[in-house]
């Protein structure tokens, strides 16, 4: 069993929570000059997902930190001038282009992978690469078709080939167009100074662990491993040399590691009040969310409707550095509909109302309608606050 070094300091649970909020860009003044690209670099990864209710998750992430930044501005920030690329991190994520070398370990693992869910037809890989080299950035449809049938997972040979090339690092996703990946050759899309696999696996892991710790502020080994979906033993092998320092957090019951720069100053500043995407990196890991916020979070989009507790796309509400409720939103014309609202007591009503009105304005809705409040006696305080804000 590995002997852990003694902690350099002990943090209260509240101090750890505030460190996490600041590290995630949700405590203190937002860096508006750095904008969406600054948010991406700060977080190190922004998760993509197909679900779009108010907006897609990769739009909701900068919105939660910067406020009502234009949605076209978000897309432009990610995809122009090769500031980002899409790859497998915590899940399918947009990553800062500077992190391309750090994922060499994963590209090598994919190249050496003996088994795949989809067989690769002879000749398709070389054909796809040649077509991209000749014609420039293309979608799978442009390359010859993404699917053989209407079944979601019944990929064509073209799709298998280009996705395999993406995993290997020969091809890169340079943007999403109508939610379709647009592929180009990495040699053309990635800046020459970054286009290499020179880092060995240990150095890749060391850097990713360091970056995960910085983006978390403080976290357990499981928290750090989950950020870029590393294995526990991979974290163990490099964490002592990562630059993170061991700390003890009251009530956590397990060793933790912190970004030393985060420990130098006390987290202060304005707390953001906002709806959070269920795919926000603040709440990626369920056990961490429960440990830090005392809040059980579960995406129910894939749960049968009759078994849902909080709704299809319930978005936690962050206010005052706490998770104070949930809203399951929808849009009907110019009305933001709160299909289901859960409030952590009447004192949460003003914050939830503010979050709803700001979100409505962002997606160009002029009204907010509440359909159901889990605690009926809290409906009146919420609707009263909404009426005042919308007046």
Short mmCIF file of C-alpha atoms in Angstrom, two decimals:
data_model
loop_
_atom_site.label_atom_id
_atom_site.label_comp_id
_atom_site.label_asym_id
_atom_site.label_seq_id
_atom_site.Cartn_x
_atom_site.Cartn_y
_atom_site.Cartn_z
CA UNK A 1 0.00 0.00 0.00
CA UNK A 2 1.37 3.44 -0.95
CA UNK A 3 2.29 5.63 2.01
CA UNK A 4 0.74 9.07 1.62
CA UNK A 5 2.66 12.18 2.68
CA UNK A 6 1.24 14.15 5.60
CA UNK A 7 -1.21 16.93 4.69
CA UNK A 8 0.27 20.41 4.43
CA UNK A 9 -2.88 21.96 5.88
CA UNK A 10 -6.38 21.15 7.06
CA UNK A 11 -9.38 22.75 5.38
CA UNK A 12 -12.89 23.04 6.69
CA UNK A 13 -15.64 21.67 4.47
CA UNK A 14 -16.73 25.25 3.80
CA UNK A 15 -13.22 26.30 2.76
CA UNK A 16 -13.01 23.35 0.38
CA UNK A 17 -16.39 24.25 -1.13
CA UNK A 18 -15.28 27.82 -1.77
CA UNK A 19 -12.00 26.66 -3.30
CA UNK A 20 -13.95 24.41 -5.65
CA UNK A 21 -16.31 27.23 -6.66
CA UNK A 22 -13.48 29.64 -7.39
CA UNK A 23 -11.54 27.02 -9.33
CA UNK A 24 -14.61 26.42 -11.47
CA UNK A 25 -15.08 30.13 -12.18
CA UNK A 26 -18.25 30.48 -10.12
CA UNK A 27 -16.93 32.64 -7.27
CA UNK A 28 -15.38 36.04 -7.88
CA UNK A 29 -15.59 38.45 -10.78
CA UNK A 30 -15.73 36.70 -14.16
CA UNK A 31 -12.88 37.35 -16.59
CA UNK A 32 -14.94 38.93 -19.33
CA UNK A 33 -11.93 40.00 -21.33
CA UNK A 34 -10.83 36.37 -21.69
CA UNK A 35 -14.44 35.43 -22.42
CA UNK A 36 -15.49 31.97 -23.55
CA UNK A 37 -11.97 30.94 -24.46
CA UNK A 38 -10.85 31.92 -20.98
CA UNK A 39 -13.57 29.75 -19.47
CA UNK A 40 -12.44 26.81 -21.60
CA UNK A 41 -8.78 27.22 -20.62
CA UNK A 42 -9.75 27.68 -16.97
CA UNK A 43 -11.87 24.51 -16.87
CA UNK A 44 -9.65 22.47 -19.16
CA UNK A 45 -12.64 20.60 -20.63
CA UNK A 46 -16.23 21.44 -21.59
CA UNK A 47 -18.51 18.46 -22.09
CA UNK A 48 -20.62 18.03 -25.22
CA UNK A 49 -24.02 16.37 -25.28
CA UNK A 50 -26.81 15.93 -27.80
CA UNK A 51 -29.59 17.17 -25.50
CA UNK A 52 -30.74 20.72 -26.14
CA UNK A 53 -33.44 22.23 -23.92
CA UNK A 54 -32.55 25.84 -23.22
CA UNK A 55 -29.34 25.38 -25.20
CA UNK A 56 -26.73 22.69 -25.62
CA UNK A 57 -24.53 21.97 -22.65
CA UNK A 58 -21.34 23.44 -24.14
CA UNK A 59 -23.24 26.76 -24.43
CA UNK A 60 -24.63 26.53 -20.90
CA UNK A 61 -21.15 26.16 -19.36
CA UNK A 62 -19.82 29.64 -20.31
CA UNK A 63 -23.28 31.13 -19.75
CA UNK A 64 -23.21 29.92 -16.14
CA UNK A 65 -19.94 31.77 -15.58
CA UNK A 66 -20.19 34.85 -17.79
CA UNK A 67 -23.91 35.52 -17.95
CA UNK A 68 -25.78 36.20 -21.16
CA UNK A 69 -22.92 35.82 -23.62
CA UNK A 70 -24.25 35.48 -27.17
CA UNK A 71 -24.70 31.91 -28.36
CA UNK A 72 -23.03 32.66 -31.70
CA UNK A 73 -20.17 34.19 -29.75
CA UNK A 74 -19.80 30.91 -27.86
CA UNK A 75 -19.56 28.81 -31.01
CA UNK A 76 -17.16 31.25 -32.66
CA UNK A 77 -14.92 31.26 -29.60
CA UNK A 78 -14.63 27.50 -29.58
CA UNK A 79 -14.16 26.82 -33.25
CA UNK A 80 -12.38 29.67 -35.01
CA UNK A 81 -8.60 29.99 -35.37
CA UNK A 82 -7.99 26.52 -33.88
CA UNK A 83 -8.35 27.46 -30.23
CA UNK A 84 -9.95 24.13 -29.37
CA UNK A 85 -10.42 20.54 -30.48
CA UNK A 86 -12.86 17.80 -29.60
CA UNK A 87 -11.63 14.59 -28.02
CA UNK A 88 -12.43 11.98 -25.39
CA UNK A 89 -11.66 13.39 -21.94
CA UNK A 90 -14.29 13.23 -19.18
CA UNK A 91 -16.59 12.30 -22.06
CA UNK A 92 -16.73 13.85 -25.54
CA UNK A 93 -15.34 17.28 -24.67
CA UNK A 94 -14.13 20.51 -26.19
CA UNK A 95 -10.53 20.94 -25.04
CA UNK A 96 -8.09 23.85 -25.29
CA UNK A 97 -5.77 23.25 -28.24
CA UNK A 98 -2.80 23.56 -25.86
CA UNK A 99 -3.83 20.22 -24.38
CA UNK A 100 -3.36 18.30 -27.65
CA UNK A 101 0.07 16.92 -26.59
CA UNK A 102 -1.30 15.78 -23.22
CA UNK A 103 -3.62 13.24 -24.84
CA UNK A 104 -0.84 11.42 -26.68
CA UNK A 105 -1.16 8.61 -24.13
CA UNK A 106 -4.79 8.09 -25.07
CA UNK A 107 -4.12 8.24 -28.81
CA UNK A 108 -1.42 5.60 -28.39
CA UNK A 109 -3.78 3.42 -26.37
CA UNK A 110 -6.39 3.63 -29.13
CA UNK A 111 -3.82 2.75 -31.80
CA UNK A 112 -2.84 -0.34 -29.79
CA UNK A 113 -6.42 -1.38 -29.01
CA UNK A 114 -7.04 -4.93 -30.22
CA UNK A 115 -10.85 -4.94 -30.30
CA UNK A 116 -13.44 -2.42 -31.51
CA UNK A 117 -17.23 -2.43 -31.51
CA UNK A 118 -17.30 -1.60 -35.22
CA UNK A 119 -15.19 -3.53 -37.75
CA UNK A 120 -13.22 -1.35 -40.15
CA UNK A 121 -13.78 -2.34 -43.81
CA UNK A 122 -10.64 -2.75 -45.91
CA UNK A 123 -9.58 0.42 -47.67
CA UNK A 124 -12.02 2.80 -45.97
CA UNK A 125 -9.46 4.34 -43.62
CA UNK A 126 -7.02 5.28 -46.36
CA UNK A 127 -9.85 6.52 -48.58
CA UNK A 128 -11.21 8.83 -45.90
CA UNK A 129 -7.80 10.30 -45.08
CA UNK A 130 -7.08 10.84 -48.79
CA UNK A 131 -10.45 12.54 -49.31
CA UNK A 132 -9.85 14.91 -46.38
CA UNK A 133 -6.40 15.71 -47.68
CA UNK A 134 -7.80 16.50 -51.12
CA UNK A 135 -11.08 18.25 -50.26
CA UNK A 136 -10.47 19.83 -46.87
CA UNK A 137 -12.77 19.79 -43.79
CA UNK A 138 -15.80 17.49 -44.26
CA UNK A 139 -18.60 15.91 -42.26
CA UNK A 140 -19.19 12.16 -42.28
CA UNK A 141 -22.10 12.81 -44.65
CA UNK A 142 -19.77 14.69 -46.99
CA UNK A 143 -17.36 11.76 -46.83
CA UNK A 144 -20.00 9.30 -47.99
CA UNK A 145 -22.55 8.80 -45.22
CA UNK A 146 -22.51 8.32 -41.47
CA UNK A 147 -24.91 5.37 -41.09
CA UNK A 148 -25.85 2.27 -43.05
CA UNK A 149 -29.43 2.27 -41.75
CA UNK A 150 -31.55 4.57 -39.59
CA UNK A 151 -30.34 2.81 -36.43
CA UNK A 152 -28.29 5.20 -34.29
CA UNK A 153 -25.28 2.89 -33.83
CA UNK A 154 -25.28 1.25 -37.27
CA UNK A 155 -22.30 3.16 -38.60
CA UNK A 156 -21.17 3.07 -42.21
CA UNK A 157 -17.62 2.07 -43.07
CA UNK A 158 -16.90 5.76 -43.70
CA UNK A 159 -18.04 6.76 -40.21
CA UNK A 160 -16.07 3.91 -38.62
CA UNK A 161 -12.96 4.97 -40.51
CA UNK A 162 -13.13 8.68 -39.73
CA UNK A 163 -13.94 8.08 -36.04
CA UNK A 164 -11.03 5.66 -35.80
CA UNK A 165 -8.78 8.31 -37.39
CA UNK A 166 -10.09 10.82 -34.84
CA UNK A 167 -9.19 8.53 -31.95
CA UNK A 168 -5.75 7.85 -33.43
CA UNK A 169 -5.09 11.57 -33.79
CA UNK A 170 -4.64 11.59 -37.56
CA UNK A 171 -7.94 13.47 -37.88
CA UNK A 172 -9.35 16.19 -35.62
CA UNK A 173 -12.84 17.60 -35.17
CA UNK A 174 -12.50 21.29 -36.04
CA UNK A 175 -16.12 22.31 -35.37
CA UNK A 176 -19.69 21.10 -34.94
CA UNK A 177 -22.00 22.09 -37.78
CA UNK A 178 -25.67 21.33 -37.16
CA UNK A 179 -24.36 19.01 -34.46
CA UNK A 180 -22.35 17.04 -37.03
CA UNK A 181 -18.62 16.77 -36.50
CA UNK A 182 -16.52 18.48 -39.15
CA UNK A 183 -13.27 16.55 -39.64
CA UNK A 184 -9.92 17.71 -40.95
CA UNK A 185 -6.40 16.34 -40.95
CA UNK A 186 -4.62 17.05 -37.68
CA UNK A 187 -1.50 18.04 -39.61
CA UNK A 188 -3.48 20.88 -41.14
CA UNK A 189 -5.64 21.91 -38.20
CA UNK A 190 -3.35 21.65 -35.16
CA UNK A 191 -0.60 24.28 -34.80
CA UNK A 192 2.78 22.81 -35.75
CA UNK A 193 4.29 23.48 -32.31
CA UNK A 194 1.62 21.31 -30.67
CA UNK A 195 1.29 18.57 -33.31
CA UNK A 196 3.36 15.88 -31.69
CA UNK A 197 3.16 12.82 -29.49
CA UNK A 198 6.55 13.49 -27.90
CA UNK A 199 5.33 13.26 -24.29
CA UNK A 200 5.53 9.78 -22.81
CA UNK A 201 2.55 8.34 -20.96
CA UNK A 202 3.88 9.32 -17.53
CA UNK A 203 4.35 12.95 -18.52
CA UNK A 204 0.91 13.11 -20.14
CA UNK A 205 -0.70 11.78 -16.99
CA UNK A 206 1.34 14.04 -14.72
CA UNK A 207 0.22 17.12 -16.63
CA UNK A 208 -3.44 16.05 -16.78
CA UNK A 209 -3.51 15.32 -13.05
CA UNK A 210 -1.99 18.73 -12.38
CA UNK A 211 -4.53 20.44 -14.63
CA UNK A 212 -7.44 18.51 -13.10
CA UNK A 213 -6.34 19.52 -9.61
CA UNK A 214 -6.13 23.15 -10.71
CA UNK A 215 -9.62 23.02 -12.24
CA UNK A 216 -11.06 21.37 -9.14
CA UNK A 217 -9.22 23.49 -6.57
CA UNK A 218 -9.23 20.57 -4.18
CA UNK A 219 -10.25 16.96 -4.69
CA UNK A 220 -9.81 13.36 -3.70
CA UNK A 221 -7.99 10.88 -5.90
CA UNK A 222 -11.35 9.76 -7.30
CA UNK A 223 -12.32 13.38 -8.06
CA UNK A 224 -9.05 14.01 -9.89
CA UNK A 225 -9.20 10.74 -11.80
CA UNK A 226 -12.77 11.40 -12.92
CA UNK A 227 -11.99 14.80 -14.43
CA UNK A 228 -10.28 13.34 -17.50
CA UNK A 229 -11.43 9.75 -16.86
CA UNK A 230 -8.08 8.41 -15.77
CA UNK A 231 -7.62 5.18 -13.86
CA UNK A 232 -6.92 5.34 -10.13
CA UNK A 233 -3.56 3.65 -10.61
CA UNK A 234 -2.62 6.21 -13.27
CA UNK A 235 -3.27 9.01 -10.80
CA UNK A 236 -1.37 7.21 -8.05
CA UNK A 237 1.67 6.82 -10.29
CA UNK A 238 2.11 10.56 -10.90
CA UNK A 239 0.33 12.57 -8.22
CA UNK A 240 3.40 12.93 -6.01
CA UNK A 241 5.20 14.66 -8.90
CA UNK A 242 2.19 16.60 -10.19
CA UNK A 243 2.71 19.75 -8.17
CA UNK A 244 -0.49 19.19 -6.18
CA UNK A 245 -0.15 19.12 -2.40
CA UNK A 246 -1.84 16.78 0.09
CA UNK A 247 -4.47 18.34 2.35
CA UNK A 248 -7.04 17.12 4.84
CA UNK A 249 -10.64 18.28 4.50
CA UNK A 250 -12.91 18.03 7.52
CA UNK A 251 -15.72 15.55 6.98
CA UNK A 252 -14.39 14.11 3.73
CA UNK A 253 -13.00 10.99 5.36
CA UNK A 254 -10.37 10.43 2.68
CA UNK A 255 -7.11 12.01 1.56
CA UNK A 256 -7.31 15.03 -0.72
CA UNK A 257 -5.00 17.06 -2.92
CA UNK A 258 -5.09 20.76 -3.68
CA UNK A 259 -3.66 23.24 -6.12
CA UNK A 260 -1.02 25.08 -4.07
CA UNK A 261 -1.80 28.36 -5.84
CA UNK A 262 -5.42 28.01 -4.70
CA UNK A 263 -4.30 27.79 -1.07
CA UNK A 264 -2.36 31.06 -1.21
CA UNK A 265 -5.41 33.34 -1.09
CA UNK A 266 -8.81 33.06 0.56
CA UNK A 267 -11.62 32.70 -2.02
CA UNK A 268 -13.68 35.90 -2.01
CA UNK A 269 -16.00 37.75 -4.31
CA UNK A 270 -19.44 37.61 -5.83
CA UNK A 271 -21.25 34.30 -6.02
CA UNK A 272 -22.89 33.50 -9.33
CA UNK A 273 -26.65 32.81 -9.31
CA UNK A 274 -27.46 30.58 -12.26
CA UNK A 275 -28.96 27.44 -13.67
CA UNK A 276 -26.31 24.75 -14.17
CA UNK A 277 -26.21 22.22 -16.96
CA UNK A 278 -26.39 18.67 -15.58
CA UNK A 279 -23.13 18.22 -17.51
CA UNK A 280 -21.35 21.14 -15.81
CA UNK A 281 -17.91 20.19 -14.54
CA UNK A 282 -18.79 21.62 -11.10
CA UNK A 283 -21.15 18.66 -10.63
CA UNK A 284 -19.65 15.97 -12.89
CA UNK A 285 -18.96 13.48 -10.14
CA UNK A 286 -22.00 12.56 -8.08
CA UNK A 287 -20.13 11.54 -4.92
CA UNK A 288 -18.16 14.80 -5.00
CA UNK A 289 -21.32 16.86 -5.46
CA UNK A 290 -22.91 15.16 -2.45
CA UNK A 291 -19.74 15.59 -0.39
CA UNK A 292 -19.30 19.30 -1.17
CA UNK A 293 -22.88 20.52 -1.50
CA UNK A 294 -24.98 17.89 0.27
CA UNK A 295 -26.90 17.67 -2.99
CA UNK A 296 -27.83 14.49 -4.85
CA UNK A 297 -27.73 15.07 -8.57
CA UNK A 298 -28.80 12.66 -11.28
CA UNK A 299 -29.64 13.26 -14.93
CA UNK A 300 -33.04 11.67 -15.56
CA UNK A 301 -33.26 12.17 -19.33
CA UNK A 302 -32.64 8.46 -19.84
CA UNK A 303 -34.92 7.37 -16.99
CA UNK A 304 -38.46 6.27 -17.98
CA UNK A 305 -40.81 9.22 -17.57
CA UNK A 306 -42.91 7.58 -14.88
CA UNK A 307 -39.81 6.98 -12.75
CA UNK A 308 -38.39 10.51 -12.91
CA UNK A 309 -38.24 12.41 -9.65
CA UNK A 310 -37.10 15.88 -10.72
CA UNK A 311 -37.69 15.90 -14.48
CA UNK A 312 -36.14 15.21 -17.89
CA UNK A 313 -33.32 17.79 -17.77
CA UNK A 314 -33.42 19.07 -14.20
CA UNK A 315 -30.87 21.86 -13.86
CA UNK A 316 -29.45 22.53 -10.40
CA UNK A 317 -29.70 26.15 -9.25
CA UNK A 318 -26.51 27.65 -7.84
CA UNK A 319 -26.86 30.66 -5.52
CA UNK A 320 -24.71 31.96 -2.70
CA UNK A 321 -22.26 29.15 -3.31
CA UNK A 322 -24.92 26.52 -2.59
CA UNK A 323 -27.14 24.32 -4.71
CA UNK A 324 -30.55 25.57 -3.62
CA UNK A 325 -32.98 23.84 -5.95
CA UNK A 326 -33.66 22.44 -9.41
CA UNK A 327 -35.60 23.48 -12.45
CA UNK A 328 -36.70 21.22 -15.30
CA UNK A 329 -37.02 23.74 -18.15
CA UNK A 330 -38.63 23.83 -21.57
CA UNK A 331 -39.48 26.46 -24.14
CA UNK A 332 -42.83 27.20 -25.71
CA UNK A 333 -42.47 30.02 -28.19
CA UNK A 334 -41.24 33.05 -26.23
CA UNK A 335 -42.07 31.49 -22.87
CA UNK A 336 -39.60 29.66 -20.67
CA UNK A 337 -41.60 26.92 -18.95
CA UNK A 338 -40.47 25.57 -15.60
CA UNK A 339 -42.11 22.18 -15.82
CA UNK A 340 -41.01 21.21 -12.37
CA UNK A 341 -39.29 23.24 -9.66
CA UNK A 342 -37.73 22.00 -6.44
CA UNK A 343 -36.84 24.62 -3.82
CA UNK A 344 -34.67 24.13 -0.76
CA UNK A 345 -37.05 26.16 1.38
CA UNK A 346 -38.77 29.55 0.86
CA UNK A 347 -35.46 31.42 1.16
CA UNK A 348 -34.43 29.88 -2.19
CA UNK A 349 -37.34 31.46 -4.09
CA UNK A 350 -35.65 34.81 -4.93
CA UNK A 351 -32.51 33.11 -6.28
CA UNK A 352 -34.42 30.56 -8.34
CA UNK A 353 -36.61 33.34 -9.75
CA UNK A 354 -33.53 35.40 -10.73
CA UNK A 355 -31.94 32.39 -12.37
CA UNK A 356 -35.10 31.68 -14.36
CA UNK A 357 -35.54 35.26 -15.54
CA UNK A 358 -31.90 35.61 -16.60
CA UNK A 359 -32.02 32.31 -18.46
CA UNK A 360 -35.24 33.34 -20.17
CA UNK A 361 -33.68 36.57 -21.36
CA UNK A 362 -30.61 34.73 -22.64
CA UNK A 363 -32.67 32.42 -24.85
CA UNK A 364 -34.88 35.34 -25.98
CA UNK A 365 -37.95 34.42 -23.98
CA UNK A 366 -40.09 37.24 -22.62
CA UNK A 367 -42.10 35.31 -20.06
CA UNK A 368 -41.66 32.54 -17.49
CA UNK A 369 -44.39 30.07 -16.56
CA UNK A 370 -44.18 27.69 -13.62
CA UNK A 371 -46.12 24.47 -14.03
CA UNK A 372 -45.31 22.52 -10.91
CA UNK A 373 -43.54 23.19 -7.61
CA UNK A 374 -42.70 20.08 -5.62
CA UNK A 375 -43.70 21.75 -2.35
CA UNK A 376 -47.05 23.45 -3.15
CA UNK A 377 -46.67 25.94 -0.29
CA UNK A 378 -43.54 27.35 -2.01
CA UNK A 379 -45.32 28.10 -5.25
CA UNK A 380 -46.66 31.46 -4.13
CA UNK A 381 -43.25 32.85 -2.97
CA UNK A 382 -41.69 31.80 -6.26
CA UNK A 383 -44.39 33.20 -8.52
CA UNK A 384 -44.42 36.44 -6.52
CA UNK A 385 -40.69 36.88 -7.04
CA UNK A 386 -41.04 36.09 -10.74
CA UNK A 387 -43.84 38.63 -11.16
CA UNK A 388 -41.71 41.36 -9.58
CA UNK A 389 -38.72 40.59 -11.80
CA UNK A 390 -40.78 40.39 -14.99
CA UNK A 391 -42.79 43.55 -14.29
#
